[in-house]
Amino acid sequence: MLMKKYFIFMVMALSGAITFPLNAQRISSRLTDGWEFKQGGVESQAAWQNVKIPHDWAITGPFDRDNDLQCVIIEQNNEKEATWKTGRTGGLPFIGKGAYKRKIYIPEQEGRHYTIVFDGAMSNAQVSINGHHAITWPYGYNSFYVNIDSLVHQGENELLVQLENFDKQSRWYPGAGLYRNVHLVETDRVHVPVWGTYITTPIVKDDYAVVNMCIEIEGAKQSDEWPYGETINIMTAIYSPDGKEVSKDSTKYIARGQGLTQKFIINNPELWSTDSPNLYTAKTLLLRNDKVVDTYETKFGIRTLEYIPEKGFFLNGIPTKFRGVCNHHDLGPLGAAINEAALRHQVALLKEMGANAIRTSHNMPAPELVRICDEMGMMLMIEPFDDWGFRPKSENGYGKVFNEWAQRDVTNMVRQFRNSPSVVMWSIGNEVPSQWGQPGMDELLMLRNLVNSLDPTRPVTCGMDQIGSVISNGFAAALDIPAFNYKPQYYEMIYNRLPNRLVLGSETASTVSSRGKYMFPVKPKSDALYDNHQSSGYGTEYCSWSNIPDLDFAADDDYPWMIGQFVWTGFDYLGEPSPYDTDAWPNHSSMFGIFDLASLPKDTYYLYRSQWRKDSPTLHILPHWNWEGREGEVTPVMAFTSYPEAELFVNGVSQGRRKKDTSVAASKIRDGWKEYKDYTPEHRAEDATNLMNRYRLIWDNVVYQPGELKVVAYDADGKPVDETSVKTAGKPHHIVLTPNRTSLTADGEDLAYITVQIADKDGNIVPTDSRKVEFSVKGAGSFRAAANGDPTSLEPFHKPQMSLFSGAATAIVQTSDNAGDIVFEAKAKGVKPAKLTITAL
Ligand code: GAL
């Protein structure tokens, strides 16, 4: 009888027929406004300034060679002596203290429970309420929370967050401040705690799926008498991706219980995949004495992951290779300050290229990124650490606190993200020196076992680079998936020696390139340095440890046990400006990206797209065709294309047909090397040259003359099916603006990315222009930031002007809270200005 009553209640409640009493509801607020910030910490003489969270105190610069200048030996890069590493962490002023304070209002205390959740605070956070210490959290990338019931009183309370960054704490730009969101969560005394549900789908068939939901409940009163505690009724209904109720359950919970598992059958489940990211929602009500005291929502997906020895990785039974990229957390000109529109823009660009996965190297992601990957269909390898406790790479980094904090950090990470279908693998670290043996093995086992105990449904991996050690000392064999950074030439040897029977490229390529810059002669080269501090856009240059993309494509294509790769990196990031990292200021951002720091695609974008998008053709030629002064000189041309064959024409004159040479097998790249140590730089360049003929069409002997470069593509039957061309642009004439979106949300956070270029009078883009462009924004939005992708540029991101680099820059415009038109204008000396209207709704 009671059950029936509860069900009626639940159905009514879930259909919105009843209104919950206000004080029974869970109220979660994002604390974005009302903050004050003091650079230098509370004790500094600086004034408090009003800021909005998320906030990165260092991104406005100025850039300076002396910011976090590090004199270090990078063992991972085979260095033997300490040298000055300029721009290693981005050259921005992130070191030192910062304090944030804000009032929080507590409406009532009786029977209520208040928790503050930090999505991440950079770093060494000390949180206090009304002058009383609430929590300490050293690691800047992790989410953490604290209950503040005993520290608050009814009415206004003061929240203070003190942060401190150290020199040599990182190998890239970490950001600074409350750069991720902060939430105040108010619930009833009886409630589901933060990350208090865990959903798994142990059985997935075509016609039904089993869903288990473990739910934790806190705050119910216990007693010494029968039934030994307060009885709480838990009601959960599951909603399909289109919002229909598909399953439900009502269960009693007695306070002494250790959480509880509800089980559901879902008929004809709509599976989550990268193409169809279907999400179900579990809505849970907690009732005490017939009264709803808490409501809790969990999004989840139904999908199967199978990592099958020798055969590969299967998503929902379909053989799938990881076409992944590694990304650092910064958002280029926005710095580390998280912004959902910026993340969506990144994920959309990556999907358009055909990527299906991201590795969050080498730290926990913002929760927004995980949600976006769930929603947009992008798989994730989540990785918490670049350092463990043994011989850490960064002197003042995580290694200092690993022993004390690693368990808490891993616990929060897994609990926070284990319901996300996009998460398909946990990586417990990156290139940790612990690979060399004890005590590293103990660290590995501790982390692996902890992850397994919190989430047995996903495999554990680790990005390894000490191939010889990890094969012989058991480190690699102790992982579910052995994952290696670089050296595809050893994959076969690794596969044959390890018991795991699968190999993953956790980091691949690290090809260095600059957008729109081309170096001659064109040939595969390691550590090439030029006077202009750029790397070649042909995608032929790499570092001493890395390679061109073509080698990784071959490994993916030829080895079924190779489950794919994560390219280093999807986007350029602040810091690590290899190969210009040693006393090479002003370089201060990376050159590894497929996209530059302004989110603009480099040529390698098309190379990846040509392999990764089987459903949509790619036909791209390079270089640009504006080579004043190179007339009569050999200027090689490449086509990055999904078509097997093409013919090139210069001003209508055929330069011949080229066909991809599919006979060059991956196994060829290691011919003659029995042991990994024998692979020389010359071998590497030779392999690269061979493999390039399999994945690119190359015309080595084209002689430059201005005019038109045209390529006609042929299908497998030799029929002409597509063409594209590039023309020598004439005199710069007008500005061209291309926004990624023209309709935004008026929420004060949404962004439009506007590509700014110059065209000649006929509309041909001028690929070499470098003039400064000034921006103005009027109406329902404001200028947020600009970037040009030049790793040597010291121009501040937050000023409404930017010099073009290789003829392009990106301006970012942000909405206000008001709906209306946003008018963006760009002007520059010597060319006609341009105007664009974006609508904010
Ligand atoms: C790897 C490392 C990455 C990045 C990369 C650059 O060894 O794991 O964090 O430094 O090299 O190629």
Short mmCIF file of N, CA and C in Angstrom, two decimals, residues 650-798:
data_model
loop_
_atom_site.label_atom_id
_atom_site.label_comp_id
_atom_site.label_asym_id
_atom_site.label_seq_id
_atom_site.Cartn_x
_atom_site.Cartn_y
_atom_site.Cartn_z
N VAL A 650 50.37 23.81 -62.94
CA VAL A 650 50.79 25.17 -62.62
C VAL A 650 50.47 26.01 -63.85
N ASN A 651 49.62 26.99 -63.67
CA ASN A 651 49.13 27.82 -64.78
C ASN A 651 48.72 26.96 -65.97
N GLY A 652 48.00 25.89 -65.68
CA GLY A 652 47.45 25.03 -66.72
C GLY A 652 48.41 23.97 -67.24
N VAL A 653 49.67 24.02 -66.82
CA VAL A 653 50.64 23.04 -67.32
C VAL A 653 50.75 21.88 -66.33
N SER A 654 50.52 20.67 -66.84
CA SER A 654 50.55 19.50 -65.95
C SER A 654 51.93 19.26 -65.37
N GLN A 655 51.93 18.94 -64.07
CA GLN A 655 53.18 18.59 -63.40
C GLN A 655 53.22 17.08 -63.15
N GLY A 656 52.25 16.39 -63.74
CA GLY A 656 52.22 14.94 -63.62
C GLY A 656 51.19 14.45 -62.63
N ARG A 657 50.87 13.15 -62.76
CA ARG A 657 49.93 12.51 -61.83
C ARG A 657 50.72 11.80 -60.74
N ARG A 658 50.20 11.85 -59.53
CA ARG A 658 50.83 11.11 -58.43
C ARG A 658 49.78 10.21 -57.80
N LYS A 659 50.26 9.04 -57.38
CA LYS A 659 49.36 8.06 -56.76
C LYS A 659 49.95 7.65 -55.42
N LYS A 660 49.11 7.42 -54.43
CA LYS A 660 49.63 7.01 -53.12
C LYS A 660 50.23 5.60 -53.25
N ASP A 661 51.40 5.42 -52.66
CA ASP A 661 52.09 4.13 -52.75
C ASP A 661 51.70 3.27 -51.55
N THR A 662 50.67 2.47 -51.75
CA THR A 662 50.14 1.70 -50.62
C THR A 662 50.99 0.47 -50.32
N SER A 663 52.05 0.26 -51.08
CA SER A 663 52.89 -0.93 -50.82
C SER A 663 53.86 -0.71 -49.66
N VAL A 664 53.96 0.53 -49.18
CA VAL A 664 54.91 0.79 -48.08
C VAL A 664 54.25 0.40 -46.76
N ALA A 665 54.65 -0.71 -46.21
CA ALA A 665 53.99 -1.22 -45.00
C ALA A 665 54.63 -0.67 -43.73
N ALA A 666 53.85 -0.69 -42.66
CA ALA A 666 54.37 -0.20 -41.37
C ALA A 666 55.57 -1.01 -40.94
N SER A 667 55.55 -2.31 -41.23
CA SER A 667 56.66 -3.16 -40.78
C SER A 667 57.96 -2.70 -41.42
N LYS A 668 57.86 -2.01 -42.55
CA LYS A 668 59.05 -1.53 -43.23
C LYS A 668 59.81 -0.51 -42.38
N ILE A 669 59.08 0.20 -41.53
CA ILE A 669 59.74 1.26 -40.78
C ILE A 669 60.68 0.72 -39.72
N ARG A 670 60.65 -0.58 -39.50
CA ARG A 670 61.62 -1.09 -38.54
C ARG A 670 62.51 -2.17 -39.13
N ASP A 671 62.47 -2.33 -40.44
CA ASP A 671 63.35 -3.29 -41.09
C ASP A 671 64.77 -3.17 -40.58
N GLY A 672 65.34 -4.26 -40.17
CA GLY A 672 66.75 -4.21 -39.82
C GLY A 672 67.03 -3.82 -38.39
N TRP A 673 65.98 -3.45 -37.58
CA TRP A 673 66.27 -3.09 -36.19
C TRP A 673 65.75 -4.17 -35.27
N LYS A 674 66.66 -4.89 -34.72
CA LYS A 674 66.24 -5.98 -33.85
C LYS A 674 65.93 -5.41 -32.46
N GLU A 675 66.70 -4.40 -32.09
CA GLU A 675 66.53 -3.81 -30.77
C GLU A 675 66.24 -2.33 -30.94
N TYR A 676 65.48 -1.78 -30.01
CA TYR A 676 65.04 -0.40 -30.18
C TYR A 676 66.18 0.60 -30.18
N LYS A 677 67.32 0.25 -29.61
CA LYS A 677 68.40 1.24 -29.48
C LYS A 677 69.07 1.56 -30.80
N ASP A 678 68.87 0.72 -31.81
CA ASP A 678 69.62 0.90 -33.05
C ASP A 678 68.97 1.84 -34.05
N TYR A 679 67.92 2.50 -33.66
CA TYR A 679 67.18 3.33 -34.61
C TYR A 679 67.79 4.73 -34.66
N THR A 680 68.48 5.07 -35.72
CA THR A 680 69.22 6.33 -35.79
C THR A 680 68.38 7.44 -36.42
N PRO A 681 68.81 8.71 -36.30
CA PRO A 681 68.08 9.81 -36.94
C PRO A 681 68.00 9.62 -38.46
N GLU A 682 69.03 9.05 -39.05
CA GLU A 682 69.01 8.83 -40.50
C GLU A 682 67.93 7.81 -40.87
N HIS A 683 67.82 6.76 -40.05
CA HIS A 683 66.78 5.77 -40.31
C HIS A 683 65.41 6.44 -40.22
N ARG A 684 65.31 7.30 -39.24
CA ARG A 684 64.02 7.97 -39.03
C ARG A 684 63.62 8.79 -40.25
N ALA A 685 64.58 9.57 -40.78
CA ALA A 685 64.29 10.42 -41.93
C ALA A 685 63.97 9.56 -43.15
N GLU A 686 64.66 8.43 -43.26
CA GLU A 686 64.43 7.53 -44.39
C GLU A 686 63.02 6.91 -44.31
N ASP A 687 62.66 6.45 -43.12
CA ASP A 687 61.31 5.91 -42.93
C ASP A 687 60.26 6.95 -43.25
N ALA A 688 60.52 8.17 -42.79
CA ALA A 688 59.56 9.24 -43.01
C ALA A 688 59.37 9.46 -44.50
N THR A 689 60.46 9.51 -45.24
CA THR A 689 60.37 9.75 -46.68
C THR A 689 59.56 8.64 -47.33
N ASN A 690 59.82 7.39 -46.96
CA ASN A 690 59.06 6.27 -47.55
C ASN A 690 57.57 6.36 -47.24
N LEU A 691 57.29 6.60 -45.97
CA LEU A 691 55.89 6.60 -45.55
C LEU A 691 55.10 7.78 -46.10
N MET A 692 55.80 8.90 -46.35
CA MET A 692 55.10 10.07 -46.90
C MET A 692 54.46 9.74 -48.24
N ASN A 693 55.10 8.86 -49.00
CA ASN A 693 54.55 8.51 -50.31
C ASN A 693 53.28 7.67 -50.20
N ARG A 694 53.06 7.12 -49.01
CA ARG A 694 51.83 6.34 -48.83
C ARG A 694 50.64 7.25 -48.46
N TYR A 695 50.96 8.35 -47.76
CA TYR A 695 49.86 9.17 -47.22
C TYR A 695 49.74 10.56 -47.85
N ARG A 696 50.70 10.95 -48.67
CA ARG A 696 50.63 12.27 -49.30
C ARG A 696 50.93 12.12 -50.78
N LEU A 697 50.42 13.08 -51.57
CA LEU A 697 50.83 13.15 -52.97
C LEU A 697 51.85 14.29 -53.04
N ILE A 698 53.01 14.00 -53.61
CA ILE A 698 54.11 14.98 -53.55
C ILE A 698 54.66 15.25 -54.95
N TRP A 699 54.76 16.53 -55.28
CA TRP A 699 55.43 16.94 -56.51
C TRP A 699 56.68 17.69 -56.07
N ASP A 700 57.80 17.00 -56.14
CA ASP A 700 59.05 17.53 -55.59
C ASP A 700 59.68 18.65 -56.40
N ASN A 701 59.41 18.65 -57.72
CA ASN A 701 60.21 19.52 -58.59
C ASN A 701 59.45 20.69 -59.20
N VAL A 702 58.38 21.09 -58.55
CA VAL A 702 57.60 22.19 -59.12
C VAL A 702 58.42 23.48 -59.03
N VAL A 703 58.42 24.22 -60.13
CA VAL A 703 59.16 25.49 -60.14
C VAL A 703 58.15 26.62 -59.96
N TYR A 704 58.44 27.49 -58.99
CA TYR A 704 57.47 28.54 -58.69
C TYR A 704 57.37 29.58 -59.79
N GLN A 705 56.18 29.86 -60.22
CA GLN A 705 55.86 31.04 -61.00
C GLN A 705 54.48 31.49 -60.55
N PRO A 706 54.27 32.79 -60.41
CA PRO A 706 52.97 33.24 -59.89
C PRO A 706 51.83 32.81 -60.81
N GLY A 707 50.66 32.72 -60.26
CA GLY A 707 49.50 32.31 -61.05
C GLY A 707 48.65 31.34 -60.29
N GLU A 708 48.30 30.24 -60.94
CA GLU A 708 47.36 29.30 -60.30
C GLU A 708 47.96 27.91 -60.17
N LEU A 709 47.79 27.38 -58.96
CA LEU A 709 48.19 26.01 -58.67
C LEU A 709 46.87 25.25 -58.55
N LYS A 710 46.72 24.23 -59.38
CA LYS A 710 45.43 23.52 -59.35
C LYS A 710 45.67 22.02 -59.26
N VAL A 711 44.84 21.35 -58.50
CA VAL A 711 44.99 19.90 -58.41
C VAL A 711 43.65 19.25 -58.76
N VAL A 712 43.73 18.21 -59.59
CA VAL A 712 42.53 17.46 -59.97
C VAL A 712 42.67 16.06 -59.37
N ALA A 713 41.68 15.66 -58.59
CA ALA A 713 41.77 14.36 -57.89
C ALA A 713 41.03 13.28 -58.66
N TYR A 714 41.57 12.07 -58.60
CA TYR A 714 40.96 10.92 -59.28
C TYR A 714 40.53 9.89 -58.24
N ASP A 715 39.44 9.20 -58.54
CA ASP A 715 39.03 8.12 -57.62
C ASP A 715 39.79 6.84 -57.94
N ALA A 716 39.43 5.75 -57.27
CA ALA A 716 40.17 4.49 -57.42
C ALA A 716 40.07 3.94 -58.84
N ASP A 717 39.01 4.35 -59.58
CA ASP A 717 38.89 3.88 -60.96
C ASP A 717 39.56 4.81 -61.95
N GLY A 718 40.26 5.82 -61.44
CA GLY A 718 40.98 6.73 -62.32
C GLY A 718 40.10 7.81 -62.93
N LYS A 719 38.90 8.00 -62.37
CA LYS A 719 38.01 9.06 -62.89
C LYS A 719 38.24 10.36 -62.14
N PRO A 720 38.30 11.51 -62.86
CA PRO A 720 38.46 12.79 -62.15
C PRO A 720 37.19 13.08 -61.35
N VAL A 721 37.35 13.36 -60.05
CA VAL A 721 36.15 13.52 -59.21
C VAL A 721 36.13 14.81 -58.40
N ASP A 722 37.25 15.49 -58.32
CA ASP A 722 37.27 16.68 -57.46
C ASP A 722 38.45 17.55 -57.89
N GLU A 723 38.37 18.84 -57.56
CA GLU A 723 39.54 19.68 -57.80
C GLU A 723 39.56 20.86 -56.84
N THR A 724 40.73 21.41 -56.66
CA THR A 724 40.85 22.62 -55.85
C THR A 724 42.05 23.41 -56.36
N SER A 725 42.06 24.70 -56.04
CA SER A 725 43.18 25.50 -56.55
C SER A 725 43.54 26.59 -55.57
N VAL A 726 44.73 27.11 -55.72
CA VAL A 726 45.15 28.26 -54.94
C VAL A 726 45.84 29.23 -55.89
N LYS A 727 45.50 30.52 -55.74
CA LYS A 727 46.03 31.51 -56.67
C LYS A 727 46.97 32.46 -55.97
N THR A 728 47.91 32.99 -56.69
CA THR A 728 48.77 34.03 -56.15
C THR A 728 47.89 35.26 -55.92
N ALA A 729 47.85 35.72 -54.66
CA ALA A 729 47.00 36.87 -54.36
C ALA A 729 47.70 38.16 -54.79
N GLY A 730 46.89 39.12 -55.19
CA GLY A 730 47.44 40.43 -55.57
C GLY A 730 47.57 41.34 -54.35
N LYS A 731 47.52 42.64 -54.59
CA LYS A 731 47.71 43.62 -53.51
C LYS A 731 46.62 43.51 -52.44
N PRO A 732 47.00 43.62 -51.18
CA PRO A 732 45.98 43.59 -50.11
C PRO A 732 44.93 44.66 -50.34
N HIS A 733 43.67 44.29 -50.21
CA HIS A 733 42.60 45.23 -50.57
C HIS A 733 41.58 45.42 -49.46
N HIS A 734 41.09 44.33 -48.89
CA HIS A 734 40.06 44.49 -47.85
C HIS A 734 40.16 43.38 -46.81
N ILE A 735 39.54 43.65 -45.66
CA ILE A 735 39.52 42.66 -44.56
C ILE A 735 38.36 41.69 -44.77
N VAL A 736 38.61 40.43 -44.48
CA VAL A 736 37.55 39.41 -44.58
C VAL A 736 37.33 38.83 -43.17
N LEU A 737 36.08 38.77 -42.73
CA LEU A 737 35.77 38.23 -41.41
C LEU A 737 34.93 36.96 -41.54
N THR A 738 35.34 35.90 -40.88
CA THR A 738 34.58 34.64 -40.94
C THR A 738 34.32 34.16 -39.51
N PRO A 739 33.07 34.29 -39.05
CA PRO A 739 32.76 33.85 -37.67
C PRO A 739 32.45 32.35 -37.63
N ASN A 740 32.72 31.70 -36.49
CA ASN A 740 32.33 30.29 -36.38
C ASN A 740 30.83 30.16 -36.13
N ARG A 741 30.23 31.23 -35.53
CA ARG A 741 28.78 31.21 -35.29
C ARG A 741 28.26 32.64 -35.41
N THR A 742 27.00 32.79 -35.82
CA THR A 742 26.44 34.14 -35.91
C THR A 742 25.27 34.33 -34.95
N SER A 743 24.91 33.26 -34.25
CA SER A 743 23.84 33.39 -33.26
C SER A 743 24.34 32.80 -31.94
N LEU A 744 24.34 33.65 -30.91
CA LEU A 744 24.90 33.23 -29.62
C LEU A 744 23.85 33.33 -28.53
N THR A 745 24.18 32.81 -27.36
CA THR A 745 23.29 32.92 -26.21
C THR A 745 23.69 34.12 -25.37
N ALA A 746 22.71 34.91 -24.99
CA ALA A 746 23.00 36.13 -24.21
C ALA A 746 23.15 35.77 -22.73
N ASP A 747 24.21 35.04 -22.41
CA ASP A 747 24.41 34.59 -21.03
C ASP A 747 25.67 35.18 -20.40
N GLY A 748 26.29 36.13 -21.10
CA GLY A 748 27.49 36.74 -20.55
C GLY A 748 28.73 35.86 -20.68
N GLU A 749 28.60 34.70 -21.31
CA GLU A 749 29.73 33.78 -21.41
C GLU A 749 29.96 33.23 -22.81
N ASP A 750 28.90 33.22 -23.62
CA ASP A 750 29.01 32.58 -24.93
C ASP A 750 30.00 33.37 -25.81
N LEU A 751 30.65 32.65 -26.73
CA LEU A 751 31.71 33.26 -27.53
C LEU A 751 31.52 33.00 -29.01
N ALA A 752 31.96 33.98 -29.82
CA ALA A 752 32.13 33.74 -31.26
C ALA A 752 33.61 33.88 -31.57
N TYR A 753 34.13 32.95 -32.37
CA TYR A 753 35.52 33.01 -32.84
C TYR A 753 35.48 33.56 -34.27
N ILE A 754 36.11 34.70 -34.48
CA ILE A 754 36.06 35.34 -35.80
C ILE A 754 37.44 35.27 -36.44
N THR A 755 37.54 34.62 -37.60
CA THR A 755 38.82 34.57 -38.32
C THR A 755 38.96 35.87 -39.12
N VAL A 756 40.09 36.51 -38.95
CA VAL A 756 40.34 37.81 -39.59
C VAL A 756 41.44 37.60 -40.64
N GLN A 757 41.12 37.91 -41.90
CA GLN A 757 42.10 37.76 -42.98
C GLN A 757 42.03 38.97 -43.90
N ILE A 758 42.97 39.02 -44.84
CA ILE A 758 43.00 40.11 -45.83
C ILE A 758 42.87 39.47 -47.21
N ALA A 759 42.08 40.09 -48.09
CA ALA A 759 41.94 39.57 -49.46
C ALA A 759 42.37 40.64 -50.46
N ASP A 760 42.71 40.18 -51.67
CA ASP A 760 42.96 41.15 -52.75
C ASP A 760 41.62 41.57 -53.33
N LYS A 761 41.63 42.38 -54.38
CA LYS A 761 40.35 42.93 -54.87
C LYS A 761 39.44 41.83 -55.44
N ASP A 762 40.03 40.70 -55.84
CA ASP A 762 39.22 39.61 -56.38
C ASP A 762 38.80 38.59 -55.33
N GLY A 763 39.16 38.85 -54.10
CA GLY A 763 38.75 37.94 -53.02
C GLY A 763 39.75 36.85 -52.70
N ASN A 764 40.93 36.85 -53.34
CA ASN A 764 41.94 35.85 -52.99
C ASN A 764 42.58 36.24 -51.65
N ILE A 765 42.66 35.29 -50.75
CA ILE A 765 43.24 35.57 -49.43
C ILE A 765 44.74 35.79 -49.57
N VAL A 766 45.24 36.84 -48.89
CA VAL A 766 46.68 37.14 -48.94
C VAL A 766 47.34 36.37 -47.78
N PRO A 767 48.10 35.30 -48.09
CA PRO A 767 48.55 34.39 -47.03
C PRO A 767 49.78 34.87 -46.27
N THR A 768 50.33 36.01 -46.69
CA THR A 768 51.59 36.45 -46.08
C THR A 768 51.43 37.75 -45.29
N ASP A 769 50.24 38.30 -45.26
CA ASP A 769 50.07 39.62 -44.65
C ASP A 769 50.31 39.56 -43.14
N SER A 770 50.93 40.64 -42.61
CA SER A 770 51.21 40.62 -41.16
C SER A 770 50.84 41.96 -40.52
N ARG A 771 49.95 42.72 -41.17
CA ARG A 771 49.63 44.03 -40.60
C ARG A 771 48.82 43.89 -39.32
N LYS A 772 48.86 44.97 -38.54
CA LYS A 772 48.10 44.96 -37.28
C LYS A 772 46.64 45.34 -37.57
N VAL A 773 45.72 44.60 -37.01
CA VAL A 773 44.29 44.89 -37.21
C VAL A 773 43.71 45.31 -35.86
N GLU A 774 42.87 46.37 -35.91
CA GLU A 774 42.23 46.84 -34.66
C GLU A 774 40.77 46.45 -34.66
N PHE A 775 40.28 46.09 -33.47
CA PHE A 775 38.90 45.59 -33.37
C PHE A 775 38.06 46.51 -32.50
N SER A 776 36.77 46.59 -32.83
CA SER A 776 35.86 47.25 -31.90
C SER A 776 34.57 46.44 -31.85
N VAL A 777 33.95 46.43 -30.67
CA VAL A 777 32.72 45.65 -30.50
C VAL A 777 31.69 46.56 -29.87
N LYS A 778 30.51 46.62 -30.49
CA LYS A 778 29.44 47.47 -29.94
C LYS A 778 28.17 46.63 -29.77
N GLY A 779 27.27 47.10 -28.90
CA GLY A 779 26.00 46.42 -28.72
C GLY A 779 26.05 45.40 -27.60
N ALA A 780 25.37 44.27 -27.82
CA ALA A 780 25.12 43.31 -26.74
C ALA A 780 26.28 42.34 -26.52
N GLY A 781 27.51 42.84 -26.55
CA GLY A 781 28.67 41.96 -26.32
C GLY A 781 29.93 42.78 -26.16
N SER A 782 31.04 42.08 -25.96
CA SER A 782 32.31 42.81 -25.79
C SER A 782 33.45 41.99 -26.39
N PHE A 783 34.56 42.67 -26.59
CA PHE A 783 35.76 42.01 -27.08
C PHE A 783 36.31 41.17 -25.94
N ARG A 784 36.69 39.92 -26.22
CA ARG A 784 37.23 39.09 -25.14
C ARG A 784 38.74 38.87 -25.31
N ALA A 785 39.19 38.46 -26.51
CA ALA A 785 40.62 38.18 -26.68
C ALA A 785 40.93 38.02 -28.16
N ALA A 786 42.24 38.06 -28.47
CA ALA A 786 42.68 37.80 -29.84
C ALA A 786 43.99 37.05 -29.80
N ALA A 787 44.27 36.32 -30.88
CA ALA A 787 45.54 35.59 -30.99
C ALA A 787 45.84 35.41 -32.47
N ASN A 788 47.12 35.18 -32.77
CA ASN A 788 47.46 34.98 -34.18
C ASN A 788 48.20 33.67 -34.45
N GLY A 789 48.50 32.91 -33.41
CA GLY A 789 49.13 31.61 -33.62
C GLY A 789 50.63 31.66 -33.81
N ASP A 790 51.21 32.86 -33.71
CA ASP A 790 52.67 32.97 -33.84
C ASP A 790 53.31 32.66 -32.49
N PRO A 791 54.11 31.58 -32.41
CA PRO A 791 54.68 31.20 -31.11
C PRO A 791 55.68 32.20 -30.56
N THR A 792 56.05 33.20 -31.37
CA THR A 792 57.00 34.21 -30.90
C THR A 792 56.31 35.54 -30.57
N SER A 793 55.01 35.61 -30.78
CA SER A 793 54.32 36.90 -30.60
C SER A 793 54.19 37.27 -29.12
N LEU A 794 54.61 38.50 -28.79
CA LEU A 794 54.47 38.96 -27.40
C LEU A 794 53.31 39.93 -27.25
N GLU A 795 52.47 40.02 -28.27
CA GLU A 795 51.32 40.93 -28.18
C GLU A 795 50.33 40.37 -27.16
N PRO A 796 49.82 41.25 -26.27
CA PRO A 796 48.86 40.74 -25.27
C PRO A 796 47.57 40.26 -25.92
N PHE A 797 46.99 39.24 -25.32
CA PHE A 797 45.77 38.65 -25.90
C PHE A 797 44.53 39.51 -25.63
N HIS A 798 44.56 40.30 -24.56
CA HIS A 798 43.31 40.95 -24.13
C HIS A 798 43.10 42.33 -24.72
#
